[in-house]
Amino acid sequence: FPNFEPNTIPQIGIGQAKLSPEEAIEKAVAGIAGSIKVPEYWPEKSKREIAQKLVEMDIKGVMRWAVEGSRDAGYHGLKDQSDEVVNKVIEELMKDKDNFEKTAKKNFPLKKKKDNDKDDKKETEDDTDQVVTKAVAGVKSSITASAAGYWPETAKQEFAKKLKDSSIEEVIGWLVYGAKSGGHHGLKDASDEILKKVIAEIMKDSDKFKQEAIKNFPLN
């Protein structure tokens, strides 16, 4: 959504060619529909913004706000895409509008100002351990079977090849530093010290991580 992409998918292939309209539509529909299912990965400010939009607009208006905002921010494969593509993404999302609206309203309720202030304070007071814990959970979730369904096929194969050619520590490092580059999992402003801690934590269960990654991202 605007200024935020759900952290289930690490940003891979930065600088790659612009997606075709068909590819962009498929990726955007999956990404935006998936993003409202993971409110725990949203910054508090973004949660409040969509909650307010859900009150002020009909669901098609909310979808347009989300899709156009994603294009402006360059998320979900929509960077530099046409208005025609934007309208097609909205059209596809509207096919499941009732479920989309139900899920969004459930996961992004409008809070009172006092509750928002508490959330802001909590977010400000996040310490290194909390950042590390959130990032570890996010990176691990990005390789699950359900998350794999949201990866573009080219990204899946890039990851699969990395699993074949590199050590698991290098693979994990690639994911973690890629998450920082893409601003995912709360790592946008993370220091090298924090990134190394995230890698170290995931490495504690590296065998299981590797097995799950290989199972969900086979090399074609």
XYZ file of C-alpha atoms in Angstrom:
220
model
C 0.000 0.000 0.000
C 1.140 3.636 -0.264
C 4.670 4.001 1.124
C 4.550 0.436 2.450
C 4.844 -3.001 0.935
C 4.092 -6.063 2.994
C 7.204 -7.786 4.152
C 6.311 -11.191 2.990
C 8.226 -10.672 -0.225
C 11.838 -9.424 -0.200
C 12.685 -6.926 -2.919
C 14.612 -8.935 -5.476
C 16.062 -7.851 -8.791
C 16.194 -4.133 -8.046
C 16.741 -2.290 -11.301
C 15.189 -5.047 -13.417
C 13.203 -4.219 -16.544
C 9.721 -2.797 -16.240
C 7.113 -5.540 -15.989
C 4.722 -6.124 -18.844
C 1.133 -4.982 -18.188
C 0.019 -8.592 -17.699
C 2.828 -9.322 -15.242
C 2.214 -6.075 -13.365
C -1.504 -6.773 -13.013
C -0.907 -10.280 -11.692
C 1.747 -9.162 -9.212
C -0.204 -6.128 -8.014
C -3.449 -8.005 -7.436
C -1.668 -10.702 -5.420
C 0.483 -8.199 -3.511
C -2.265 -5.748 -2.568
C -4.780 -8.454 -1.688
C -2.112 -10.190 0.380
C -0.991 -7.037 2.153
C -4.282 -6.523 4.001
C -3.911 -9.975 5.556
C -0.716 -9.045 7.408
C -1.433 -5.890 9.450
C 1.359 -6.839 11.865
C 3.904 -5.767 9.247
C 2.404 -2.310 8.696
C 3.780 0.833 10.382
C 1.252 2.378 12.781
C 0.894 5.489 10.617
C -0.048 3.410 7.578
C -2.535 1.386 9.628
C -4.285 4.575 10.721
C -4.346 5.918 7.191
C -6.080 2.902 5.641
C -8.450 2.648 8.620
C -9.536 6.240 7.981
C -9.935 5.590 4.252
C -12.146 2.581 4.996
C -14.472 4.884 6.924
C -14.448 7.750 4.423
C -14.626 5.852 1.098
C -16.446 2.956 -0.497
C -14.293 -0.124 -1.044
C -13.577 0.708 -4.692
C -12.267 4.104 -3.597
C -10.010 2.417 -1.042
C -8.706 0.069 -3.715
C -7.986 2.969 -6.076
C -6.148 4.810 -3.298
C -4.097 1.677 -2.619
C -3.310 0.888 -6.250
C -2.448 4.452 -7.275
C -0.382 4.891 -4.124
C 1.507 1.685 -4.901
C 2.231 2.947 -8.414
C 3.478 6.298 -7.064
C 5.778 4.493 -4.611
C 6.900 1.889 -7.156
C 5.488 -1.105 -5.288
C 3.882 -4.387 -6.424
C 5.319 -4.093 -9.947
C 3.297 -0.953 -10.673
C 6.134 1.524 -11.155
C 5.625 3.528 -14.371
C 2.536 1.505 -15.315
C -0.339 3.135 -17.202
C -3.747 4.232 -15.956
C -5.146 1.322 -17.960
C -3.111 -1.121 -15.847
C -4.203 0.625 -12.647
C -7.849 0.331 -13.674
C -7.403 -3.341 -14.574
C -5.870 -4.083 -11.155
C -8.843 -2.408 -9.478
C -11.215 -4.367 -11.717
C -9.549 -7.642 -10.692
C -9.606 -6.737 -6.983
C -13.292 -5.826 -7.248
C -14.105 -9.420 -8.249
C -13.566 -10.318 -4.584
C -14.605 -6.966 -3.130
C -16.741 -8.335 -0.289
C -13.927 -10.471 1.089
C -11.410 -7.652 0.540
C -13.576 -5.190 2.472
C -14.317 -7.643 5.276
C -10.635 -8.504 5.717
C -9.494 -4.878 5.569
C -12.047 -3.651 8.112
C -11.272 -6.526 10.452
C -7.507 -5.973 10.327
C -7.505 -2.158 10.258
C -10.123 -0.865 12.710
C -10.263 2.873 13.323
C -8.763 3.595 16.754
C -9.345 6.429 19.172
C -6.668 9.123 19.378
C -5.550 7.911 22.803
C -4.899 4.434 21.418
C -3.007 5.915 18.474
C -0.794 7.898 20.831
C 0.023 4.698 22.710
C 0.899 2.963 19.453
C 3.159 5.838 18.429
C 4.952 5.702 21.755
C 5.410 1.947 21.508
C 6.774 2.220 17.982
C 9.182 4.974 19.025
C 10.429 2.899 21.938
C 11.150 -0.200 19.873
C 14.605 -1.376 20.871
C 17.111 -3.467 18.957
C 15.721 -6.753 20.228
C 12.245 -5.902 18.975
C 13.593 -4.897 15.566
C 15.563 -8.137 15.347
C 12.604 -10.264 16.447
C 10.280 -8.656 13.906
C 12.816 -9.027 11.091
C 13.563 -12.664 11.892
C 9.853 -13.484 11.822
C 9.383 -11.561 8.580
C 12.270 -13.192 6.729
C 11.198 -16.659 7.903
C 7.620 -16.006 6.810
C 8.799 -14.916 3.363
C 9.906 -18.454 2.453
C 6.812 -20.328 3.642
C 4.633 -22.161 1.148
C 1.857 -19.572 1.417
C 4.266 -16.672 0.865
C 5.928 -18.425 -2.087
C 2.660 -18.062 -3.967
C 3.113 -14.272 -4.020
C 6.638 -14.369 -5.484
C 7.011 -13.621 -9.214
C 8.304 -16.683 -11.072
C 11.581 -14.970 -11.998
C 12.226 -14.110 -8.349
C 11.463 -17.696 -7.292
C 14.041 -19.030 -9.722
C 16.614 -16.452 -8.694
C 16.176 -17.527 -5.079
C 16.243 -21.228 -5.994
C 19.519 -20.754 -7.870
C 20.964 -18.887 -4.910
C 20.027 -21.834 -2.667
C 21.862 -24.206 -5.023
C 25.000 -22.127 -5.548
C 25.571 -20.491 -2.136
C 25.924 -21.486 1.491
C 22.802 -21.104 3.618
C 24.452 -18.285 5.569
C 25.055 -16.405 2.302
C 21.452 -17.016 1.257
C 20.123 -15.688 4.553
C 22.423 -12.686 4.323
C 21.185 -12.019 0.794
C 17.579 -12.033 2.009
C 18.300 -9.835 5.031
C 20.314 -7.216 3.145
C 17.735 -7.323 0.364
C 15.034 -6.631 2.944
C 16.972 -3.593 4.111
C 17.340 -2.322 0.544
C 13.619 -2.740 -0.026
C 12.652 -1.279 3.344
C 10.994 -4.529 4.469
C 10.610 -6.204 7.868
C 11.437 -2.988 9.746
C 15.027 -3.031 8.456
C 15.018 0.109 6.306
C 17.207 2.091 8.725
C 18.860 -0.867 10.432
C 22.578 -0.784 11.167
C 25.016 -3.513 10.123
C 25.041 -4.636 13.751
C 21.286 -5.262 13.663
C 21.481 -7.007 10.288
C 24.183 -9.338 11.587
C 22.040 -10.141 14.626
C 19.100 -10.992 12.384
C 21.298 -13.304 10.306
C 22.711 -14.915 13.458
C 19.230 -15.564 14.862
C 18.008 -17.195 11.655
C 21.205 -19.260 11.471
C 20.313 -20.877 14.808
C 17.710 -22.855 12.889
C 19.506 -22.860 9.541
C 18.902 -26.529 8.675
C 15.139 -26.175 8.989
C 15.228 -22.846 7.139
C 17.160 -24.409 4.270
C 14.886 -27.442 4.042
C 11.767 -25.292 3.896
C 13.289 -22.921 1.341
C 14.377 -25.771 -0.964
C 10.959 -27.424 -0.674
C 9.043 -24.240 -1.484
C 11.448 -22.857 -4.117
C 12.536 -25.782 -6.335
C 14.900 -25.003 -9.191
C 13.222 -25.634 -12.552
